[in-house]
Short mmCIF file of C-alpha atoms and ligand atoms in Angstrom, two decimals:
data_model
loop_
_atom_site.label_atom_id
_atom_site.label_comp_id
_atom_site.label_asym_id
_atom_site.label_seq_id
_atom_site.Cartn_x
_atom_site.Cartn_y
_atom_site.Cartn_z
CA MET B 1 7.25 33.01 16.83
CA HIS B 2 4.90 32.56 15.30
CA HIS B 3 1.45 33.62 15.26
CA LEU B 4 -1.54 31.49 15.55
CA SER B 5 -3.91 33.04 12.61
CA ALA B 6 -0.54 32.23 10.36
CA ARG B 7 -1.34 27.89 10.40
CA LYS B 8 1.51 26.61 7.69
CA LEU B 9 1.80 23.61 7.15
CA VAL B 10 4.75 21.78 5.62
CA VAL B 11 3.62 18.54 4.02
CA VAL B 12 7.27 17.18 3.61
CA GLY B 13 6.91 13.75 1.36
CA LEU B 14 3.62 14.68 -1.75
CA GLY B 15 3.73 10.83 -1.96
CA TYR B 16 -0.08 8.34 -2.19
CA VAL B 17 -0.18 9.68 1.41
CA GLY B 18 1.47 13.30 1.86
CA LEU B 19 -0.37 14.80 -1.40
CA PRO B 20 -3.82 13.64 0.00
CA VAL B 21 -3.16 15.29 3.50
CA ALA B 22 -1.10 18.55 1.68
CA VAL B 23 -4.79 18.85 -0.09
CA LYS B 24 -6.91 17.91 2.55
CA PHE B 25 -5.30 20.61 4.69
CA ALA B 26 -5.33 22.86 2.15
CA GLU B 27 -9.06 22.32 2.07
CA ALA B 28 -9.33 23.54 5.67
CA GLY B 29 -7.95 26.63 5.53
CA LEU B 30 -4.15 25.99 6.37
CA ASP B 31 -1.46 27.05 4.44
CA VAL B 32 0.96 25.07 2.70
CA THR B 33 3.06 23.64 1.24
CA GLY B 34 4.26 21.09 -0.07
CA ILE B 35 7.79 19.93 -0.73
CA ASP B 36 9.58 16.19 -2.74
CA ILE B 37 12.30 15.80 -3.34
CA MET B 38 11.36 15.10 -7.34
CA GLU B 39 11.21 17.89 -9.60
CA GLU B 40 9.01 15.88 -11.70
CA LYS B 41 6.12 15.45 -9.39
CA VAL B 42 6.63 19.16 -7.76
CA GLU B 43 5.94 20.37 -11.71
CA LYS B 44 2.70 18.22 -11.50
CA VAL B 45 1.17 19.14 -8.30
CA ASN B 46 1.90 22.97 -9.21
CA ALA B 47 -0.16 22.59 -12.14
CA GLY B 48 -3.00 20.90 -10.61
CA VAL B 49 -2.29 17.57 -12.04
CA SER B 50 -2.38 14.58 -9.50
CA PRO B 51 0.87 12.37 -10.50
CA ILE B 52 -1.57 9.21 -8.92
CA GLU B 53 -3.26 7.64 -11.70
CA GLY B 54 -5.24 5.42 -10.56
CA GLU B 55 -9.12 5.36 -9.15
CA GLU B 56 -8.49 8.13 -5.65
CA PRO B 57 -12.49 9.68 -5.42
CA GLY B 58 -11.81 13.82 -5.53
CA LEU B 59 -8.57 13.85 -5.60
CA GLN B 60 -7.87 15.32 -8.75
CA GLU B 61 -11.25 17.86 -7.91
CA LEU B 62 -9.93 19.30 -4.75
CA LEU B 63 -6.11 19.61 -6.15
CA GLU B 64 -7.00 21.13 -8.57
CA ARG B 65 -9.29 23.69 -6.25
CA VAL B 66 -6.53 24.40 -3.82
CA VAL B 67 -3.49 25.18 -5.66
CA ARG B 68 -5.84 27.34 -7.90
CA GLU B 69 -7.23 29.52 -4.34
CA GLY B 70 -3.28 29.71 -3.65
CA ARG B 71 -3.66 26.90 -0.78
CA LEU B 72 -1.27 24.92 -1.75
CA ARG B 73 1.86 25.04 -3.42
CA ALA B 74 5.12 22.43 -4.16
CA THR B 75 8.84 22.99 -3.92
CA THR B 76 11.65 21.03 -3.95
CA ASP B 77 13.43 23.83 -1.29
CA TYR B 78 13.17 22.85 2.12
CA GLY B 79 13.42 26.83 2.41
CA PRO B 80 9.45 27.05 4.03
CA VAL B 81 10.24 24.77 6.89
CA ALA B 82 11.02 28.36 9.28
CA GLU B 83 8.07 30.37 9.08
CA ALA B 84 6.12 27.09 9.41
CA ASP B 85 3.78 26.48 12.83
CA TYR B 86 3.45 22.36 11.56
CA VAL B 87 5.74 20.35 9.97
CA ILE B 88 4.30 16.51 9.01
CA VAL B 89 6.72 14.25 7.65
CA VAL B 90 5.33 11.41 5.06
CA VAL B 91 8.11 9.73 3.36
CA GLN B 92 8.80 6.53 2.17
CA THR B 93 9.95 3.79 5.32
CA PRO B 94 10.91 0.67 2.90
CA PHE B 95 12.50 -1.93 4.66
CA ASP B 96 15.02 -4.93 3.96
CA ALA B 97 13.57 -8.38 3.92
CA ARG B 98 16.93 -10.06 4.25
CA ARG B 99 18.86 -7.88 6.28
CA ARG B 100 15.44 -7.39 8.51
CA GLU B 101 16.29 -3.79 8.95
CA PRO B 102 13.77 -0.84 8.31
CA LEU B 103 15.73 1.27 5.03
CA TYR B 104 14.85 5.02 6.59
CA THR B 105 17.43 6.59 4.41
CA ALA B 106 14.49 8.84 3.69
CA LEU B 107 13.16 9.45 6.72
CA ARG B 108 16.53 10.07 7.90
CA THR B 109 17.55 12.76 5.22
CA ALA B 110 13.75 14.11 5.40
CA THR B 111 14.36 14.60 8.58
CA ARG B 112 17.54 16.60 9.10
CA SER B 113 16.63 19.16 5.57
CA VAL B 114 13.35 20.25 7.94
CA ALA B 115 16.30 20.37 11.24
CA GLU B 116 18.22 22.78 9.00
CA HIS B 117 15.84 24.82 8.55
CA LEU B 118 13.14 24.35 11.96
CA SER B 119 12.80 26.91 14.05
CA PRO B 120 11.08 27.79 17.84
CA GLY B 121 7.56 27.27 18.46
CA THR B 122 6.81 23.86 15.47
CA LEU B 123 5.42 20.79 15.80
CA VAL B 124 7.09 17.92 14.09
CA VAL B 125 4.83 14.93 13.03
CA VAL B 126 6.51 11.79 11.45
CA GLU B 127 3.00 10.40 9.68
CA SER B 128 5.02 7.72 8.13
CA THR B 129 4.80 4.67 9.72
CA VAL B 130 8.04 3.99 11.31
CA ALA B 131 9.26 0.61 13.58
CA PRO B 132 8.61 1.23 17.73
CA GLY B 133 10.90 3.97 18.97
CA THR B 134 11.54 5.80 15.97
CA THR B 135 10.52 8.92 16.17
CA ASN B 136 12.19 9.26 20.08
CA ASN B 137 14.94 7.33 18.94
CA ILE B 138 15.85 8.16 15.68
CA VAL B 139 13.73 11.37 14.01
CA ARG B 140 13.71 13.26 17.92
CA PRO B 141 18.00 13.46 18.50
CA ILE B 142 18.24 14.12 14.42
CA LEU B 143 16.20 16.94 14.72
CA GLU B 144 17.68 18.39 18.38
CA GLU B 145 21.42 17.82 16.63
CA VAL B 146 20.88 19.66 13.86
CA SER B 147 18.43 22.07 14.82
CA ARG B 148 20.65 22.73 18.33
CA LEU B 149 16.97 23.31 19.23
CA ARG B 150 15.32 21.36 22.43
CA ALA B 151 12.54 18.39 21.71
CA GLY B 152 10.35 19.32 24.29
CA LYS B 153 11.27 22.41 25.13
CA ASP B 154 12.02 24.88 22.30
CA PHE B 155 9.78 22.24 19.68
CA MET B 156 7.03 19.94 19.54
CA LEU B 157 7.35 16.09 18.13
CA ALA B 158 4.53 13.70 17.41
CA THR B 159 3.61 10.65 15.13
CA ALA B 160 0.43 10.02 13.72
CA PRO B 161 0.37 7.12 12.37
CA GLU B 162 -1.74 6.78 9.16
CA ARG B 163 -4.87 4.51 7.82
CA VAL B 164 -5.25 5.49 5.00
CA MET B 165 -4.65 3.23 1.17
CA PRO B 166 -4.22 3.45 -2.77
CA GLY B 167 -7.91 3.74 -3.55
CA LYS B 168 -10.12 5.74 -0.61
CA LEU B 169 -6.71 7.68 0.90
CA LEU B 170 -9.31 11.21 0.90
CA TYR B 171 -12.46 9.32 2.45
CA ASN B 172 -9.95 7.30 4.34
CA LEU B 173 -7.92 10.46 5.68
CA VAL B 174 -11.60 12.01 7.67
CA HIS B 175 -13.52 9.60 7.96
CA LEU B 176 -10.95 7.26 10.46
CA ASP B 177 -10.17 7.25 14.11
CA ARG B 178 -6.28 8.47 14.54
CA VAL B 179 -4.18 7.26 17.43
CA ILE B 180 -1.68 10.16 18.25
CA GLY B 181 1.20 9.78 20.11
CA GLY B 182 3.93 12.73 21.20
CA ILE B 183 6.84 12.88 23.10
CA ASP B 184 4.96 14.81 25.95
CA GLU B 185 1.28 15.71 26.34
CA ASN B 186 1.92 19.64 24.99
CA SER B 187 3.42 17.39 21.40
CA THR B 188 0.13 15.47 22.06
CA ARG B 189 -2.03 18.40 22.03
CA THR B 190 -1.33 21.02 19.50
CA ALA B 191 -0.59 17.28 17.24
CA MET B 192 -4.08 16.42 18.08
CA GLU B 193 -5.60 19.84 16.99
CA LEU B 194 -3.67 20.15 13.75
CA TYR B 195 -5.57 16.54 13.41
CA ARG B 196 -8.95 17.98 14.36
CA LYS B 197 -9.42 20.16 11.74
CA VAL B 198 -9.64 17.48 9.27
CA VAL B 199 -10.39 14.30 10.24
CA LYS B 200 -13.53 13.61 11.28
CA GLY B 201 -13.10 9.94 12.92
CA GLU B 202 -12.36 9.35 16.63
CA LEU B 203 -8.63 11.44 17.57
CA PHE B 204 -6.82 8.35 20.59
CA ALA B 205 -4.40 10.10 22.47
CA THR B 206 -1.71 8.34 23.34
CA ASP B 207 2.47 8.51 23.53
CA ALA B 208 4.62 8.43 20.86
CA LEU B 209 5.94 4.52 21.93
CA THR B 210 1.94 3.38 22.47
CA ALA B 211 1.37 4.61 18.78
CA GLU B 212 3.87 2.81 17.05
CA VAL B 213 2.94 -0.14 17.98
CA VAL B 214 -0.18 0.35 17.34
CA LYS B 215 -0.20 1.11 13.68
CA THR B 216 2.87 -1.34 12.86
CA THR B 217 0.44 -4.51 14.86
CA GLU B 218 -2.56 -3.32 12.90
CA ASN B 219 -0.87 -4.39 9.93
CA ALA B 220 0.73 -6.55 10.64
CA TYR B 221 -2.86 -8.79 12.14
CA ARG B 222 -4.07 -8.52 8.64
CA ASP B 223 -1.14 -9.97 6.93
CA VAL B 224 -1.33 -12.68 9.84
CA GLN B 225 -4.98 -13.14 8.79
CA ILE B 226 -4.61 -13.68 5.09
CA ALA B 227 -2.07 -16.27 5.82
CA PHE B 228 -4.07 -18.18 8.20
CA ALA B 229 -6.70 -17.39 4.60
CA ASN B 230 -4.65 -18.76 2.64
CA GLU B 231 -3.49 -21.22 4.68
CA VAL B 232 -6.88 -23.34 4.66
CA ALA B 233 -6.81 -22.13 0.69
CA LEU B 234 -4.43 -24.17 0.76
CA LEU B 235 -5.85 -27.07 3.04
CA CYS B 236 -9.25 -26.61 0.78
CA GLU B 237 -7.29 -26.95 -3.04
CA ASN B 238 -6.54 -30.00 -1.84
CA MET B 239 -9.38 -31.46 -0.25
CA GLY B 240 -11.94 -30.19 -3.01
CA VAL B 241 -13.07 -27.82 -1.34
CA ASP B 242 -14.36 -24.45 -1.65
CA VAL B 243 -12.77 -22.59 0.29
CA TYR B 244 -14.99 -19.31 -0.45
CA VAL B 245 -17.28 -21.35 0.92
CA VAL B 246 -15.85 -21.84 3.30
CA ARG B 247 -15.23 -18.32 4.76
CA GLU B 248 -18.30 -17.86 4.41
CA LEU B 249 -20.25 -20.42 6.56
CA VAL B 250 -16.84 -19.49 8.49
CA ASN B 251 -17.79 -16.56 9.19
CA ARG B 252 -22.00 -17.26 10.23
CA ALA B 253 -19.64 -18.42 13.84
CA PRO B 254 -19.99 -15.56 16.28
CA ASN B 255 -16.76 -13.92 16.87
CA ARG B 256 -15.38 -15.57 13.62
CA ASN B 257 -13.96 -12.60 10.81
CA MET B 258 -11.66 -14.66 8.54
CA HIS B 259 -10.16 -12.81 5.23
CA LEU B 260 -9.69 -13.34 1.79
CA PRO B 261 -7.32 -15.97 0.43
CA GLY B 262 -4.95 -14.86 -2.90
CA ALA B 263 -2.71 -14.89 -5.07
CA GLY B 264 -0.62 -12.44 -2.89
CA VAL B 265 -0.02 -10.07 -0.21
CA GLY B 266 1.61 -7.06 -1.63
CA GLY B 267 1.55 -2.86 -1.20
CA HIS B 268 4.43 -0.06 0.66
CA CYS B 269 3.17 -1.24 3.37
CA LEU B 270 1.31 -5.02 4.72
CA PRO B 271 4.73 -7.01 3.43
CA LYS B 272 7.36 -4.83 5.99
CA ASP B 273 4.97 -3.70 8.80
CA SER B 274 5.55 -7.08 10.15
CA TRP B 275 9.04 -6.55 9.82
CA LEU B 276 8.77 -3.07 12.00
CA LEU B 277 6.61 -3.98 14.68
CA ALA B 278 9.03 -7.33 14.85
CA PHE B 279 12.00 -4.59 14.70
CA GLY B 280 11.00 -2.78 17.78
CA ALA B 281 11.81 -5.54 19.82
CA ARG B 282 14.82 -6.60 18.35
CA GLY B 283 17.80 -8.41 20.54
CA LYS B 284 14.76 -9.01 23.34
CA TYR B 285 11.97 -10.94 21.35
CA GLU B 286 12.31 -13.16 18.06
CA PRO B 287 8.95 -13.56 16.65
CA HIS B 288 7.44 -16.49 15.59
CA LEU B 289 3.97 -16.01 13.91
CA ILE B 290 4.53 -13.29 11.71
CA THR B 291 7.56 -14.89 10.70
CA VAL B 292 5.52 -17.15 9.79
CA ALA B 293 2.66 -15.45 7.58
CA ARG B 294 5.27 -13.87 5.87
CA SER B 295 6.56 -16.70 3.92
CA ILE B 296 3.32 -18.03 3.86
CA ASN B 297 1.80 -14.81 2.03
CA ASP B 298 5.16 -15.33 -0.30
CA SER B 299 4.77 -18.04 -1.35
CA MET B 300 1.47 -16.48 -2.78
CA PRO B 301 3.02 -16.16 -6.53
CA ARG B 302 4.52 -19.63 -6.59
CA HIS B 303 1.73 -21.20 -5.55
CA MET B 304 -0.21 -19.32 -8.62
CA ALA B 305 2.43 -20.33 -11.13
CA ASP B 306 2.15 -24.63 -9.78
CA LEU B 307 -1.25 -23.60 -10.87
CA CYS B 308 -0.10 -22.21 -14.31
CA GLU B 309 1.81 -25.46 -14.98
CA GLU B 310 -1.25 -28.27 -13.45
CA ALA B 311 -3.96 -26.05 -15.54
CA LEU B 312 -1.73 -25.86 -19.12
CA ARG B 313 -0.96 -29.81 -18.73
CA GLN B 314 -4.14 -30.84 -17.99
CA ALA B 315 -5.01 -28.96 -21.35
CA GLY B 316 -2.17 -30.54 -22.77
CA ARG B 317 -0.02 -28.02 -23.21
CA GLN B 318 4.25 -28.36 -21.46
CA VAL B 319 4.63 -25.02 -19.30
CA PHE B 320 7.75 -24.21 -21.39
CA GLY B 321 6.88 -21.78 -24.33
CA SER B 322 3.71 -21.53 -23.24
CA ARG B 323 1.74 -17.62 -23.24
CA VAL B 324 0.94 -16.46 -20.00
CA THR B 325 -1.89 -13.50 -19.22
CA VAL B 326 -1.31 -12.03 -16.33
CA LEU B 327 -4.06 -10.12 -15.36
CA GLY B 328 -3.21 -6.95 -13.16
CA VAL B 329 -0.06 -5.87 -11.37
CA ALA B 330 -1.36 -3.62 -9.34
CA TYR B 331 -1.29 -5.13 -5.54
CA LEU B 332 -4.30 -3.17 -5.05
CA GLU B 333 -7.58 -3.46 -7.50
CA GLU B 334 -8.16 0.05 -9.22
CA SER B 335 -5.34 1.42 -8.12
CA ASP B 336 -1.94 1.71 -9.85
CA ASP B 337 0.61 1.37 -6.87
CA THR B 338 3.32 -2.24 -8.26
CA ARG B 339 5.13 -1.60 -4.83
CA ASN B 340 6.13 -5.56 -3.95
CA SER B 341 3.14 -6.86 -6.16
CA PRO B 342 2.27 -10.57 -5.81
CA ALA B 343 2.95 -10.10 -9.91
CA LEU B 344 5.98 -10.11 -10.25
CA PRO B 345 7.61 -12.71 -8.03
CA LEU B 346 4.74 -13.88 -10.27
CA ILE B 347 6.30 -12.65 -13.45
CA ARG B 348 9.92 -14.13 -12.64
CA ASP B 349 8.60 -17.90 -11.69
CA LEU B 350 7.03 -17.96 -15.03
CA GLU B 351 10.12 -16.70 -16.75
CA VAL B 352 11.49 -19.44 -15.02
CA PHE B 353 9.13 -22.03 -16.25
CA GLY B 354 10.19 -20.89 -20.05
CA THR B 355 6.88 -19.31 -20.56
CA SER B 356 6.87 -16.02 -22.11
CA VAL B 357 4.54 -13.90 -20.38
CA VAL B 358 2.42 -10.69 -21.27
CA PRO B 359 0.73 -8.43 -18.14
CA HIS B 360 -2.19 -6.09 -18.17
CA ASP B 361 -3.21 -3.39 -16.75
CA PRO B 362 -6.16 -0.87 -16.93
CA TYR B 363 -3.79 1.74 -14.83
CA VAL B 364 -0.41 0.51 -15.02
CA ARG B 365 2.58 1.45 -17.64
CA GLU B 366 5.86 -0.87 -16.70
CA ILE B 367 6.86 -2.66 -13.61
CA ASP B 368 10.89 -3.58 -12.74
CA GLY B 369 11.44 -2.41 -16.51
CA LEU B 370 7.94 -4.60 -18.15
CA ARG B 371 6.14 -2.65 -20.54
CA VAL B 372 2.38 -3.78 -19.20
CA GLU B 373 -0.43 -4.26 -21.91
CA LYS B 374 -2.93 -2.52 -21.47
CA ASP B 375 -4.98 -3.23 -24.04
CA LEU B 376 -6.89 -6.26 -22.88
CA ARG B 377 -7.75 -8.08 -26.66
CA ARG B 378 -3.62 -7.64 -26.89
CA ALA B 379 -3.23 -9.24 -23.98
CA VAL B 380 -5.30 -12.20 -24.07
CA ASP B 381 -4.78 -12.61 -28.38
CA GLY B 382 -2.95 -16.31 -28.57
CA SER B 383 -2.32 -16.97 -24.68
CA ASP B 384 -2.55 -19.74 -24.19
CA CYS B 385 -3.42 -19.44 -19.69
CA ILE B 386 -4.85 -16.10 -17.97
CA ALA B 387 -3.74 -15.84 -14.38
CA LEU B 388 -5.62 -13.37 -12.97
CA VAL B 389 -3.84 -11.41 -10.22
CA THR B 390 -5.64 -8.23 -9.11
CA ALA B 391 -9.85 -7.81 -8.79
CA HIS B 392 -9.81 -4.77 -11.41
CA SER B 393 -13.24 -4.09 -11.89
CA GLN B 394 -12.34 -4.41 -15.43
CA TYR B 395 -12.10 -8.10 -15.12
CA ALA B 396 -15.51 -9.34 -13.87
CA ASP B 397 -16.72 -7.72 -17.27
CA ILE B 398 -15.41 -10.16 -19.35
CA ASP B 399 -17.22 -11.66 -21.36
CA LEU B 400 -15.17 -15.79 -21.52
CA ASP B 401 -16.75 -16.68 -24.89
CA TRP B 402 -14.28 -13.63 -26.43
CA LEU B 403 -11.54 -14.53 -24.76
CA GLY B 404 -12.30 -18.53 -25.65
CA SER B 405 -12.42 -17.30 -29.30
CA LEU B 406 -9.35 -15.84 -28.30
CA MET B 407 -6.80 -17.46 -26.93
CA ARG B 408 -4.96 -19.99 -28.12
CA THR B 409 -5.04 -22.60 -25.16
CA LYS B 410 -8.45 -22.27 -22.58
CA THR B 411 -6.81 -22.05 -19.50
CA ILE B 412 -7.83 -19.87 -16.71
CA VAL B 413 -5.77 -19.42 -13.10
CA ASP B 414 -8.05 -16.99 -10.63
CA GLY B 415 -6.05 -15.99 -7.49
CA ARG B 416 -8.81 -13.23 -6.67
CA HIS B 417 -12.39 -15.35 -7.18
CA VAL B 418 -13.19 -13.10 -10.00
CA PHE B 419 -14.35 -15.68 -12.20
CA ASP B 420 -17.56 -18.42 -11.83
CA ARG B 421 -15.40 -21.32 -11.74
CA ASP B 422 -18.76 -23.59 -13.16
CA GLU B 423 -19.55 -21.62 -16.19
CA CYS B 424 -15.16 -21.31 -17.14
CA ILE B 425 -16.04 -24.92 -17.24
CA ARG B 426 -19.06 -25.59 -19.15
CA ARG B 427 -17.23 -22.78 -21.54
CA GLY B 428 -15.32 -24.84 -22.10
CA PHE B 429 -11.63 -23.96 -19.29
CA VAL B 430 -9.45 -25.74 -17.98
CA PHE B 431 -10.14 -23.98 -14.64
CA ARG B 432 -8.36 -23.63 -11.09
CA GLY B 433 -7.90 -20.82 -8.79
CA ILE B 434 -7.11 -20.64 -5.30
CA GLY B 435 -9.00 -22.17 -2.31
CA ARG B 436 -11.00 -23.82 -5.52
CA PRO B 437 -11.10 -26.97 -6.22
CA SER B 438 -9.56 -28.25 -9.40
CA THR B 439 -10.84 -29.87 -12.03
CA ALA B 440 -9.14 -32.49 -12.60
N1 NAD V 1 0.80 4.06 0.80
C1 NAD V 1 0.04 3.82 1.67
O1 NAD V 1 -1.69 3.05 1.86
C2 NAD V 1 0.32 4.07 2.91
C3 NAD V 1 -0.51 3.74 4.69
C4 NAD V 1 -0.55 4.20 5.75
C5 NAD V 1 -0.03 4.34 5.90
N2 NAD V 1 1.88 4.54 5.15
C6 NAD V 1 3.35 5.59 4.91
O2 NAD V 1 2.94 6.55 4.61
C7 NAD V 1 4.05 6.88 4.32
C8 NAD V 1 4.38 6.99 3.35
O3 NAD V 1 4.18 6.41 1.57
P1 NAD V 1 4.39 6.54 0.78
O4 NAD V 1 2.50 5.55 -0.02
O5 NAD V 1 2.98 7.98 0.14
O6 NAD V 1 4.85 6.82 -0.21
P2 NAD V 1 5.33 7.54 -1.38
O7 NAD V 1 6.83 6.88 -2.04
O8 NAD V 1 4.59 7.35 -2.84
O9 NAD V 1 5.56 8.89 -0.92
C9 NAD V 1 6.79 9.33 -0.42
C10 NAD V 1 7.39 10.37 -1.13
O10 NAD V 1 8.08 11.26 -0.04
C11 NAD V 1 9.26 11.77 -1.08
N3 NAD V 1 11.10 11.68 -0.71
C12 NAD V 1 11.57 10.73 -0.19
N4 NAD V 1 12.85 11.19 0.23
C13 NAD V 1 12.41 12.72 0.27
C14 NAD V 1 13.24 13.97 0.67
N5 NAD V 1 14.34 13.46 1.75
N6 NAD V 1 12.39 15.33 0.99
C15 NAD V 1 10.76 15.86 0.69
N7 NAD V 1 11.09 14.21 0.29
C16 NAD V 1 10.82 12.58 -0.15
C17 NAD V 1 9.51 10.86 -2.60
O11 NAD V 1 10.16 11.25 -2.92
C18 NAD V 1 7.94 10.22 -2.41
O12 NAD V 1 6.50 11.72 -3.50
C19 NAD V 1 5.48 5.44 4.35
O13 NAD V 1 6.38 5.54 5.44
C20 NAD V 1 3.88 4.24 4.52
O14 NAD V 1 4.19 3.09 5.54
C21 NAD V 1 1.18 4.50 3.66
#
């Protein structure tokens, strides 16, 4: 039996989502244990050091405080689940894009470990993003079979999908509205009570399946909108029109909210969540629009590589044997997150062209085994082309004359609308950009 006053929470998975969740609930007065299989992460958290290297306002300070005050501790041991009133599972849920199937290894393993220690009266919450149906059809049977307890009778089960994103982890967690779906009313109500302790946004109660569809639809919506913006950008390039001017004026028409085009879509979530949504209806309905949207967004890094080739040609250099500096390998500005970053396919495409690539990023040390340069001067020294993938604020401050004096060939390919095109051309650069008129 649990006492209400105990209010013990276990958070399984101390990643981009799990760590801020654990820290925030600890601040709210719960007794929190974070479980992760990575010893290194566990040690860092116990030392009060955030393993996330990007800018996360408030996270480091709050982590240090709740660990010092004894409200949060981390471990690799699932023992504390037995004493928990609440267990939040928020491990990674990647997707096999080729087979179009979710990869639930982490989710299944974590669920099984939770089930081995689960005791009656506990609420289990799936906070990972999952394909519609997963909470009821995958998580529930594992919990029931392994624990020999019955969902809805002996323990409660709900899903409360996250809306955080790197750079705004704590802020989004607290301030955004949330959708909470239990497998029954009691589960939903208990999960609502739990999240009320940290969420200041509105909480909306629904069933687990609807909540899963809402979460994956949110991200599919964004992916499709970005693909639309990318398609318009490609049309604009071929008409000699600036897509950013077009977008601003389009958005002055009522009910228009054209998204930003760019060098590609990355991150743990967006590239997979459309597929997770589609997976929920697999064998019954094959989506068209979201499939095309995915392929447009996936084609943008290759287009960046083509623009590099074009810019170099205009500057009188062959792409083969040139040196290209890729500015930004994180998928998002001011973040260290490189998961599914468009920088990687761009780097690989450039390598296929026979260029030597120097990746630069202020927050990242390596990507897919490649060393990433942290020093901007060293990264651009002797370069033939700048390919900007991530709008880190550092890049907006680059002095073009300084840049030009270091580069061997003065070409810029802007994938995020960071540079002033006319200024670049005035300073003697050959300029290309996603959705921008070429200088040819
Ligand atoms: N990153 C985001 O901004 C974001 C936003 C919304 C939703 N989500 C969703 O939240 C979930 C987690 O994402 P994330 O970015 O935090 O992932 P992450 O990879 O940063 O963190 C997952 C953590 O789980 C740990 N883990 C894996 N297997 C485990 C196990 N068996 N037991 C204990 N720990 C285990 C990993 O070591 C890792 O530290 C995903 O489903 C994702 O789609 C992420």
